[in-house]
Amino acid sequence: EIEAKYTKKMQVLRDELDLRRKTEIHEVEERKNSHISELMRNHEKAFSDIKNYYNDITLKNLALISLLKEQIEEMKKKENHLEKEKADVLLQNKQLKEPLQQAQEQVLELQKKLAHYDKDKEALMNTKARLKVTQKELKDLQWEHEVLEQRFSKVQAERDELYQKFTKAINEVQQKTGFKNLLLERKLKGLLSVLEKKEVELSEVLAASNIDPGTHSLVSHKLEDVLNSKNTTIKDLQLQLARVCKAHNDMLQTFKAKLTAFGIPLDNLGFKPLASPVLGQ
């Protein structure tokens, strides 16, 4: 039984080992086959690369040969063209012999003219010297012109500023004198109106009240005194008005003289100066 048991175990173990051996052999064969396949693929790829490489070289060589053939053809064409040009040039040389002789004769004439070159050169140097002096004078005149233009601009600006000041001053003076004249005239009219009313009232009072001649004379004297005082006031106001009008007119004359002195036309004022009439004129 023990022998049979171990014989059986031995058989089982032998079968397992045989199976393992077969499996390992199979795996080794698989790896060998895969390695062979990989080597074949690598060899085929290397062969394909080498084939392509040599094909490229062959194509490049063929292209180069074709290009060289074209270049040779082009060079032959150029050679033929140069031969033709050479023949044309030889023909032109034959045709240009006569013009060459004429040109040589012209050279002789020019050499004769060259003898007078020194004199012309000296005259040219003198002319250049005079031109430099003239250019310097021109620069000086241009500088003076710029200075004068700057001075003119400055004077023109001062003239415009003075013109604006005069315009402003004349407007202010006209406003002040016009306002003062208006006040004086209104005051004078008011006083005359009051005087006339007082005279009328006085006449009515004297007519209504039967005053004796002595009292009437006294009242008349007082009235005359009052009238004389009022007349004196009126004359003073008239004198003040005349002085203001005269000052206004004198100022207008001075302003016109200044405008004329600065070369400004009176029409450029933009308004017409109004001269105040003197009382009694």
XYZ file of C-alpha atoms in Angstrom:
281
model
C 0.000 0.000 0.000
C 2.811 2.366 0.893
C 4.599 1.482 -2.310
C 1.404 1.947 -4.301
C 0.758 5.244 -2.525
C 4.192 6.617 -3.276
C 4.111 5.228 -6.752
C 0.901 7.125 -7.308
C 2.426 10.308 -5.797
C 5.482 9.768 -7.946
C 3.267 9.497 -10.999
C 1.329 12.644 -10.063
C 4.551 14.538 -9.396
C 5.989 13.332 -12.661
C 2.847 14.423 -14.490
C 3.014 17.898 -12.856
C 6.676 18.265 -13.652
C 6.077 17.088 -17.188
C 3.239 19.621 -17.513
C 5.411 22.400 -16.068
C 8.207 21.455 -18.424
C 5.873 21.530 -21.377
C 4.482 24.883 -20.222
C 7.957 26.347 -19.817
C 8.970 24.951 -23.204
C 5.879 26.482 -24.718
C 6.646 29.862 -23.111
C 10.247 29.686 -24.299
C 9.018 28.891 -27.815
C 6.559 31.792 -27.618
C 9.311 34.189 -26.524
C 11.582 32.804 -29.244
C 8.885 33.252 -31.851
C 8.089 36.786 -30.685
C 11.790 37.618 -30.668
C 12.162 36.193 -34.153
C 9.135 38.220 -35.293
C 10.551 41.384 -33.729
C 13.951 40.744 -35.363
C 12.249 40.200 -38.689
C 10.251 43.414 -38.294
C 13.407 45.341 -37.349
C 15.254 43.833 -40.308
C 12.390 44.689 -42.620
C 12.246 48.244 -41.245
C 16.022 48.661 -41.580
C 15.837 47.228 -45.101
C 12.979 49.596 -45.937
C 14.931 52.568 -44.515
C 18.037 51.604 -46.461
C 15.936 51.127 -49.560
C 14.272 54.486 -49.114
C 17.616 56.122 -48.384
C 19.162 54.771 -51.556
C 16.015 55.580 -53.491
C 16.261 59.197 -52.221
C 19.922 59.307 -53.183
C 19.068 57.916 -56.601
C 16.272 60.468 -57.071
C 18.516 63.303 -55.900
C 21.241 62.168 -58.255
C 18.760 61.982 -61.102
C 17.459 65.461 -60.219
C 21.008 66.754 -60.000
C 21.834 65.190 -63.359
C 18.744 66.775 -64.848
C 19.644 70.132 -63.300
C 23.191 69.865 -64.593
C 21.871 69.048 -68.035
C 19.617 72.109 -67.893
C 22.548 74.240 -66.720
C 24.661 72.893 -69.561
C 21.880 73.770 -72.001
C 21.590 77.212 -70.456
C 25.342 77.719 -70.650
C 25.291 76.654 -74.293
C 22.532 79.177 -74.948
C 24.527 81.852 -73.143
C 27.593 80.913 -75.130
C 25.665 81.239 -78.370
C 24.237 84.547 -77.174
C 27.715 85.788 -76.240
C 28.972 84.757 -79.644
C 26.234 86.780 -81.234
C 26.982 89.721 -78.961
C 30.650 89.394 -79.818
C 29.820 89.578 -83.519
C 27.573 92.593 -82.862
C 30.320 94.290 -80.848
C 32.850 93.710 -83.580
C 30.433 95.180 -86.056
C 29.815 98.163 -83.755
C 33.561 98.656 -83.336
C 33.891 98.865 -87.089
C 31.010 101.306 -87.212
C 32.416 103.409 -84.333
C 35.808 104.046 -85.879
C 34.603 107.187 -87.596
C 32.875 108.564 -84.463
C 36.078 107.715 -82.565
C 38.076 109.893 -84.907
C 35.527 112.680 -84.425
C 35.736 112.244 -80.648
C 39.529 112.447 -80.804
C 39.219 115.682 -82.726
C 36.802 116.984 -80.071
C 39.327 115.997 -77.397
C 41.936 118.106 -79.145
C 39.531 121.045 -79.180
C 38.725 120.512 -75.525
C 42.410 120.439 -74.690
C 42.746 123.791 -76.394
C 39.839 125.092 -74.325
C 41.467 123.623 -71.233
C 44.308 126.064 -71.698
C 41.851 128.841 -70.731
C 40.625 126.869 -67.723
C 42.968 128.606 -65.264
C 41.603 132.007 -66.193
C 38.029 130.782 -65.893
C 38.873 129.109 -62.569
C 40.313 132.339 -61.168
C 37.233 134.248 -62.328
C 35.066 131.594 -60.671
C 36.982 131.930 -57.384
C 36.502 135.704 -57.481
C 32.813 135.207 -58.155
C 32.539 132.746 -55.231
C 34.283 135.257 -52.951
C 31.848 137.964 -53.988
C 29.004 135.453 -53.507
C 30.160 134.738 -49.943
C 30.276 138.454 -49.180
C 26.813 138.864 -50.688
C 25.501 135.890 -48.692
C 26.936 137.387 -45.496
C 25.280 140.699 -46.288
C 22.060 138.815 -47.026
C 22.249 137.025 -43.644
C 22.875 140.361 -41.896
C 19.906 141.879 -43.698
C 17.763 138.856 -42.810
C 18.792 139.176 -39.169
C 17.976 142.898 -39.204
C 14.689 142.052 -40.888
C 13.834 139.544 -38.133
C 14.768 142.089 -35.460
C 12.615 144.699 -37.164
C 9.750 142.221 -37.450
C 10.020 141.452 -33.731
C 10.089 145.159 -32.916
C 7.158 145.715 -35.263
C 5.216 142.902 -33.554
C 6.006 144.406 -30.158
C 4.996 147.915 -31.270
C 1.861 146.520 -32.874
C 0.978 144.701 -29.630
C 1.595 147.914 -27.657
C -0.521 149.828 -30.174
C -3.366 147.305 -29.838
C -3.115 147.417 -26.053
C -3.099 151.241 -26.084
C -5.996 151.221 -28.530
C -7.978 148.982 -26.179
C -7.137 151.205 -23.208
C -8.154 154.338 -25.150
C -11.367 152.666 -26.282
C -12.184 151.661 -22.736
C -11.285 155.126 -21.429
C -13.367 156.918 -24.059
C -16.342 154.674 -23.297
C -16.016 155.328 -19.567
C -15.575 159.072 -20.054
C -18.495 159.196 -22.472
C -20.668 157.337 -20.007
C -19.617 159.558 -17.098
C -19.891 162.837 -19.000
C -23.173 161.796 -20.628
C -24.596 160.844 -17.244
C -23.333 164.075 -15.650
C -24.698 166.176 -18.545
C -28.034 164.424 -18.252
C -28.147 165.099 -14.490
C -27.212 168.751 -14.953
C -29.757 169.238 -17.730
C -32.477 167.564 -15.681
C -31.527 169.636 -12.663
C -31.598 172.829 -14.745
C -34.984 171.935 -16.252
C -36.304 171.140 -12.781
C -35.107 174.467 -11.410
C -36.613 176.380 -14.346
C -39.885 174.508 -13.915
C -39.883 175.255 -10.169
C -39.067 178.909 -10.878
C -41.935 179.210 -13.336
C -44.305 177.589 -10.852
C -43.114 179.899 -8.079
C -43.585 182.939 -10.293
C -47.084 181.834 -11.234
C -47.927 181.106 -7.602
C -46.506 184.449 -6.510
C -48.498 186.299 -9.149
C -51.642 184.524 -8.061
C -50.938 185.255 -4.389
C -50.281 188.927 -5.121
C -53.384 189.183 -7.221
C -55.536 187.412 -4.649
C -54.267 189.406 -1.657
C -54.698 193.098 -2.036
C -51.284 194.003 -0.680
C -50.314 197.634 -0.475
C -47.675 198.959 -2.854
C -44.983 199.156 -0.147
C -45.417 195.558 0.855
C -45.668 194.632 -2.800
C -42.392 196.418 -3.464
C -40.726 194.653 -0.525
C -41.988 191.281 -1.709
C -40.860 192.111 -5.237
C -37.364 192.987 -3.989
C -37.198 189.748 -2.046
C -38.443 187.879 -5.066
C -35.852 189.581 -7.227
C -33.184 188.569 -4.721
C -34.416 185.011 -4.837
C -34.529 185.147 -8.627
C -31.039 186.595 -8.777
C -29.816 183.818 -6.495
C -31.534 181.228 -8.668
C -30.154 182.855 -11.825
C -26.671 182.788 -10.289
C -27.131 179.097 -9.523
C -28.336 178.500 -13.067
C -25.316 180.345 -14.497
C -22.988 178.322 -12.267
C -24.631 175.103 -13.437
C -24.388 176.280 -17.040
C -20.681 177.082 -16.545
C -20.104 173.647 -15.013
C -21.944 172.053 -17.922
C -19.870 174.067 -20.407
C -16.611 173.047 -18.655
C -17.624 169.363 -18.702
C -18.594 169.585 -22.400
C -15.319 171.341 -23.229
C -13.314 168.723 -21.308
C -15.201 165.978 -23.137
C -14.519 167.563 -26.535
C -10.848 168.207 -25.655
C -10.505 164.584 -24.634
C -12.036 163.493 -27.981
C -9.588 165.706 -29.896
C -6.647 164.288 -27.901
C -7.841 160.742 -28.533
C -8.180 161.421 -32.283
C -4.666 162.914 -32.359
C -3.268 159.827 -30.581
C -5.031 157.496 -33.029
C -3.641 159.489 -35.947
C -0.155 159.392 -34.416
C -0.333 155.595 -34.085
C -1.691 155.201 -37.593
C -5.105 153.840 -36.537
C -7.998 154.949 -38.769
C -10.938 156.526 -36.927
C -13.284 154.124 -38.746
C -11.780 151.184 -36.793
C -13.308 152.392 -33.507
C -16.555 150.564 -34.089
C -18.576 153.608 -32.920
C -18.809 157.316 -33.732
C -17.614 159.629 -30.907
C -20.350 162.107 -29.997
C -19.133 165.647 -29.345
C -21.155 167.439 -26.617
C -22.602 170.765 -27.800
C -21.352 173.778 -25.870
C -24.068 175.791 -24.226
C -25.110 178.695 -26.406
C -23.948 177.110 -29.676
